[in-house]
Amino acid sequence: MKVLAADLLRSAARAADLPRDPLPQIAFVGRSNVGKSSLINALVKRTVARTSAAPGKTRLINLFVITLAPGAPIERFYLVDLPGYGYARGGAPSQEAFEALTQEYFACPPAETGARGEPLGPTAVLQLVDIRHPGLPQDIAAGDWLASLGRPRAVIATKSDKLSRAERSRAAQTWKNSLNTPVLPVSAASGEGMEDLWTLIVRMLTAAPR
Ligand code: GTP
Ligand code: MG
């Protein structure tokens, strides 16, 4: 996919900071350190999101405005990098603050149905899981919660470069069984799955009811 521009709009600390314009949003959700920010950078082929080997790097909701080349099925939308679950510097209280922020975000209606002028939330959600650790209870619980929200959701298995080809397909199958939905293996490091992921994102954003 040809990305003309990718820019940080802002980092939101509360629902009032969310966009109120009608561009659709796709949210990246997953355990801390699973590779959300790296995947966003790999998709847009620029370093826009900050990454770190230490978990808990992304602490606010970072909104990136993406512009694709004219003629793409969707020309402008938001990629949304959320704080990870399962870890917080500062311990349990700040973990709760992250969860509260994430819940506030998912309580906001998507651009397609939201009223004019109110803060808007995700049109679609990508849940990222680490391909090497199928069936982690935190991921299963987050998956159940995301599924209960009723917004289009897909599961992406990150860091596929860390496994051999045979291990990769076995792990993808185990993930599929434990979350009850297909998973797309990707790697921000090797670039595996990037075009399939773009196809999926465009499909999820353009299929939304308007
Ligand atoms: P938080 O912001 O803390 O929630 O983490 P995050 O999910 O945004 O993860 P981030 O993108 O910061 O990556 C975490 C670590 O995993 C970094 O050390 C990355 O270099 C590494 N990483 C991310 N994606 C890949 C990948 O596809 N392959 C490999 N080998 N490493 C990766
Ligand atoms: Mg991050």
Tab-separated table of C-alpha atoms and ligand atoms in Angstrom:
chain	number	residue	atom	x	y	z
A	1	MET	CA	0.000	0.000	0.000
A	2	LYS	CA	1.307	3.429	-0.862
A	3	VAL	CA	1.161	5.691	2.189
A	4	LEU	CA	1.435	9.374	1.253
A	5	ALA	CA	1.509	10.670	4.815
A	6	ALA	CA	1.414	9.392	8.381
A	7	ASP	CA	1.387	11.939	11.174
A	8	LEU	CA	0.717	11.939	14.886
A	9	LEU	CA	-2.462	13.956	15.382
A	10	ARG	CA	-2.228	13.883	19.160
A	11	SER	CA	-1.886	11.734	22.253
A	12	ALA	CA	-5.218	11.470	24.027
A	13	ALA	CA	-5.351	11.197	27.810
A	14	ARG	CA	-9.156	11.273	28.027
A	15	ALA	CA	-12.207	10.848	25.818
A	16	ALA	CA	-12.500	14.615	25.340
A	17	ASP	CA	-9.189	14.506	23.387
A	18	LEU	CA	-10.530	12.010	20.817
A	19	PRO	CA	-11.273	13.062	17.226
A	20	ARG	CA	-14.704	14.465	16.405
A	21	ASP	CA	-14.314	14.338	12.636
A	22	PRO	CA	-15.811	11.571	10.515
A	23	LEU	CA	-12.614	9.717	9.536
A	24	PRO	CA	-12.855	6.025	10.497
A	25	GLN	CA	-10.489	4.715	13.182
A	26	ILE	CA	-8.800	1.338	13.490
A	27	ALA	CA	-7.466	0.490	16.945
A	28	PHE	CA	-4.448	-1.685	17.763
A	29	VAL	CA	-5.002	-3.536	21.023
A	30	GLY	CA	-2.781	-6.091	22.744
A	31	ARG	CA	-0.541	-7.035	25.616
A	32	SER	CA	2.243	-4.650	26.465
A	33	ASN	CA	5.335	-5.376	24.334
A	34	VAL	CA	3.399	-7.471	21.779
A	35	GLY	CA	4.556	-5.102	19.027
A	36	LYS	CA	1.650	-2.678	18.436
A	37	SER	CA	3.784	0.412	17.872
A	38	SER	CA	6.338	-1.510	15.764
A	39	LEU	CA	3.568	-2.860	13.544
A	40	ILE	CA	2.179	0.631	12.964
A	41	ASN	CA	5.655	1.820	11.916
A	42	ALA	CA	6.101	-1.199	9.618
A	43	LEU	CA	2.733	-0.572	7.984
A	44	VAL	CA	3.378	3.074	7.220
A	45	LYS	CA	7.092	2.481	6.499
A	46	ARG	CA	8.117	5.366	8.764
A	47	THR	CA	8.917	5.748	12.415
A	48	VAL	CA	5.855	7.517	13.771
A	49	ALA	CA	5.117	5.433	16.889
A	50	ARG	CA	7.596	5.124	19.724
A	51	THR	CA	8.712	1.573	20.486
A	52	SER	CA	10.716	0.058	23.306
A	53	ALA	CA	12.137	-3.259	24.482
A	54	ALA	CA	10.753	-2.405	27.939
A	55	PRO	CA	6.988	-2.991	28.229
A	56	GLY	CA	4.654	-0.099	29.025
A	57	LYS	CA	6.050	2.362	26.486
A	58	THR	CA	2.733	3.581	25.090
A	59	ARG	CA	0.758	5.173	27.906
A	60	LEU	CA	-1.746	7.343	26.071
A	61	ILE	CA	-4.000	6.831	23.069
A	62	ASN	CA	-1.871	7.904	20.106
A	63	LEU	CA	-3.818	8.902	17.028
A	64	PHE	CA	-2.079	8.792	13.650
A	65	VAL	CA	-3.694	10.311	10.556
A	66	ILE	CA	-2.944	8.169	7.527
A	67	THR	CA	-3.277	9.383	3.947
A	68	LEU	CA	-3.161	6.763	1.180
A	69	ALA	CA	-2.545	7.471	-2.489
A	70	PRO	CA	-5.554	8.775	-4.477
A	71	GLY	CA	-7.621	5.891	-5.820
A	72	ALA	CA	-7.128	3.722	-2.721
A	73	PRO	CA	-10.440	2.305	-1.396
A	74	ILE	CA	-10.100	4.641	1.575
A	75	GLU	CA	-7.944	7.747	1.380
A	76	ARG	CA	-7.811	8.970	4.982
A	77	PHE	CA	-8.322	7.309	8.338
A	78	TYR	CA	-6.804	7.008	11.817
A	79	LEU	CA	-4.492	4.255	13.045
A	80	VAL	CA	-4.839	4.238	16.824
A	81	ASP	CA	-2.068	2.944	19.096
A	82	LEU	CA	-3.417	2.034	22.531
A	83	PRO	CA	-1.542	1.352	25.773
A	84	GLY	CA	-0.886	-2.361	26.252
A	85	TYR	CA	-2.639	-4.447	28.859
A	86	GLY	CA	-0.942	-6.672	31.412
A	87	TYR	CA	1.809	-4.311	32.443
A	88	ALA	CA	2.142	-0.798	33.808
A	89	ARG	CA	5.108	1.060	35.160
A	90	GLY	CA	3.840	2.336	38.463
A	91	GLY	CA	1.965	-0.861	39.256
A	92	ALA	CA	-1.691	-1.650	39.694
A	93	PRO	CA	-3.140	1.881	39.997
A	94	SER	CA	-1.701	3.037	36.683
A	95	GLN	CA	-2.757	-0.266	35.077
A	96	GLU	CA	-6.277	0.611	36.150
A	97	ALA	CA	-5.883	4.079	34.653
A	98	PHE	CA	-4.907	2.515	31.303
A	99	GLU	CA	-7.879	0.224	31.438
A	100	ALA	CA	-10.187	3.105	32.265
A	101	LEU	CA	-8.819	5.055	29.272
A	102	THR	CA	-9.252	2.060	26.965
A	103	GLN	CA	-12.795	1.511	28.209
A	104	GLU	CA	-13.637	5.181	27.711
A	105	TYR	CA	-12.319	4.922	24.167
A	106	PHE	CA	-14.398	1.839	23.344
A	107	ALA	CA	-17.483	3.453	24.846
A	108	CYS	CA	-17.323	6.168	22.165
A	109	PRO	CA	-19.381	5.505	19.025
A	110	PRO	CA	-17.612	4.969	15.703
A	111	ALA	CA	-17.514	7.798	13.156
A	112	GLU	CA	-20.150	6.017	11.038
A	113	THR	CA	-22.887	6.336	13.657
A	114	GLY	CA	-21.644	9.003	16.094
A	115	ALA	CA	-23.415	12.311	16.468
A	116	ARG	CA	-21.828	15.491	15.159
A	117	GLY	CA	-19.338	17.002	17.581
A	118	GLU	CA	-19.017	14.149	20.078
A	119	PRO	CA	-15.748	12.261	20.720
A	120	LEU	CA	-15.501	9.266	18.401
A	121	GLY	CA	-14.135	5.762	18.955
A	122	PRO	CA	-13.028	2.794	16.858
A	123	THR	CA	-14.765	1.617	13.707
A	124	ALA	CA	-12.764	-1.632	13.847
A	125	VAL	CA	-10.268	-3.341	16.144
A	126	LEU	CA	-7.116	-5.357	15.567
A	127	GLN	CA	-6.170	-7.555	18.514
A	128	LEU	CA	-2.455	-8.327	18.457
A	129	VAL	CA	-1.151	-11.508	20.071
A	130	ASP	CA	2.410	-12.846	20.233
A	131	ILE	CA	2.618	-15.820	17.882
A	132	ARG	CA	4.987	-17.590	20.305
A	133	HIS	CA	2.556	-17.682	23.237
A	134	PRO	CA	-0.771	-19.152	22.103
A	135	GLY	CA	-3.711	-19.038	24.453
A	136	LEU	CA	-2.454	-16.629	27.140
A	137	PRO	CA	-5.335	-16.105	29.599
A	138	GLN	CA	-5.007	-12.290	29.384
A	139	ASP	CA	-5.359	-12.440	25.620
A	140	ILE	CA	-8.356	-14.781	25.819
A	141	ALA	CA	-10.035	-12.442	28.330
A	142	ALA	CA	-9.284	-9.360	26.192
A	143	GLY	CA	-10.578	-11.224	23.127
A	144	ASP	CA	-13.835	-12.065	24.886
A	145	TRP	CA	-14.244	-8.446	25.960
A	146	LEU	CA	-13.508	-7.104	22.460
A	147	ALA	CA	-15.898	-9.614	20.885
A	148	SER	CA	-18.628	-8.488	23.303
A	149	LEU	CA	-18.363	-4.914	21.984
A	150	GLY	CA	-19.772	-5.962	18.637
A	151	ARG	CA	-17.344	-3.951	16.485
A	152	PRO	CA	-15.515	-5.629	13.587
A	153	ARG	CA	-12.433	-7.342	15.027
A	154	ALA	CA	-9.527	-9.366	13.635
A	155	VAL	CA	-6.624	-11.116	15.340
A	156	ILE	CA	-3.041	-10.555	14.232
A	157	ALA	CA	-0.193	-12.801	15.439
A	158	THR	CA	2.982	-10.709	15.761
A	159	LYS	CA	6.719	-11.499	15.634
A	160	SER	CA	6.337	-14.397	13.189
A	161	ASP	CA	10.053	-14.021	12.369
A	162	LYS	CA	10.792	-15.546	15.778
A	163	LEU	CA	9.465	-18.968	14.672
A	164	SER	CA	10.364	-21.384	11.895
A	165	ARG	CA	7.862	-21.816	9.087
A	166	ALA	CA	6.545	-25.093	10.538
A	167	GLU	CA	6.267	-23.681	14.067
A	168	ARG	CA	4.513	-20.618	12.660
A	169	SER	CA	1.636	-22.499	11.067
A	170	ARG	CA	1.258	-24.748	14.121
A	171	ALA	CA	1.122	-21.699	16.420
A	172	ALA	CA	-1.332	-19.890	14.132
A	173	GLN	CA	-3.615	-22.949	14.261
A	174	THR	CA	-3.387	-23.117	18.079
A	175	TRP	CA	-4.226	-19.402	18.283
A	176	LYS	CA	-7.170	-19.912	15.936
A	177	ASN	CA	-8.549	-22.686	18.144
A	178	SER	CA	-8.121	-20.768	21.379
A	179	LEU	CA	-9.680	-17.499	20.161
A	180	ASN	CA	-12.166	-19.149	17.847
A	181	THR	CA	-11.251	-16.869	14.954
A	182	PRO	CA	-8.609	-16.918	12.185
A	183	VAL	CA	-5.314	-15.181	12.886
A	184	LEU	CA	-3.001	-13.439	10.430
A	185	PRO	CA	0.717	-13.989	11.135
A	186	VAL	CA	2.831	-10.858	10.597
A	187	SER	CA	6.306	-9.576	11.346
A	188	ALA	CA	7.293	-5.946	11.659
A	189	ALA	CA	10.909	-7.138	11.462
A	190	SER	CA	10.734	-9.205	8.240
A	191	GLY	CA	7.696	-7.543	6.642
A	192	GLU	CA	5.769	-10.827	6.460
A	193	GLY	CA	2.016	-10.305	6.126
A	194	MET	CA	2.097	-6.518	5.567
A	195	GLU	CA	0.146	-6.532	2.288
A	196	ASP	CA	-2.425	-8.990	3.701
A	197	LEU	CA	-2.755	-6.759	6.749
A	198	TRP	CA	-3.332	-3.685	4.569
A	199	THR	CA	-6.026	-5.567	2.636
A	200	LEU	CA	-7.679	-6.526	5.917
A	201	ILE	CA	-7.550	-2.960	7.317
A	202	VAL	CA	-9.027	-1.430	4.164
A	203	ARG	CA	-11.751	-4.087	4.082
A	204	MET	CA	-12.672	-3.547	7.744
A	205	LEU	CA	-12.821	0.239	7.371
A	206	THR	CA	-14.811	0.280	4.156
A	207	ALA	CA	-17.279	-2.474	5.162
A	208	ALA	CA	-18.541	-0.521	8.177
A	209	PRO	CA	-22.202	0.493	8.009
A	210	ARG	CA	-22.690	4.190	7.309
B	1	GTP	P1	3.730	-1.092	24.648
B	1	GTP	O1	3.725	0.273	24.023
B	1	GTP	O2	4.628	-1.207	25.825
B	1	GTP	O3	2.355	-1.617	24.921
B	1	GTP	O4	4.422	-2.122	23.594
B	1	GTP	P2	4.104	-2.354	22.056
B	1	GTP	O5	3.046	-3.415	21.915
B	1	GTP	O6	3.831	-1.069	21.350
B	1	GTP	O7	5.461	-3.017	21.542
B	1	GTP	P3	6.666	-2.332	20.703
B	1	GTP	O8	6.231	-2.089	19.290
B	1	GTP	O9	7.216	-1.193	21.463
B	1	GTP	O10	7.711	-3.554	20.627
B	1	GTP	C1	8.157	-4.228	21.793
B	1	GTP	C2	9.452	-4.968	21.481
B	1	GTP	O11	9.222	-6.020	20.540
B	1	GTP	C3	10.543	-4.082	20.846
B	1	GTP	O12	11.785	-4.494	21.391
B	1	GTP	C4	10.444	-4.411	19.380
B	1	GTP	O13	11.654	-4.241	18.696
B	1	GTP	C5	10.069	-5.883	19.405
B	1	GTP	N1	9.297	-6.254	18.195
B	1	GTP	C6	8.165	-5.680	17.755
B	1	GTP	N2	7.725	-6.272	16.620
B	1	GTP	C7	8.622	-7.247	16.321
B	1	GTP	C8	8.729	-8.220	15.257
B	1	GTP	O14	7.908	-8.321	14.337
B	1	GTP	N3	9.775	-9.090	15.325
B	1	GTP	C9	10.699	-9.042	16.326
B	1	GTP	N4	11.689	-9.940	16.293
B	1	GTP	N5	10.649	-8.133	17.330
B	1	GTP	C10	9.626	-7.249	17.334
B	2	MG	MG	3.572	0.810	22.106
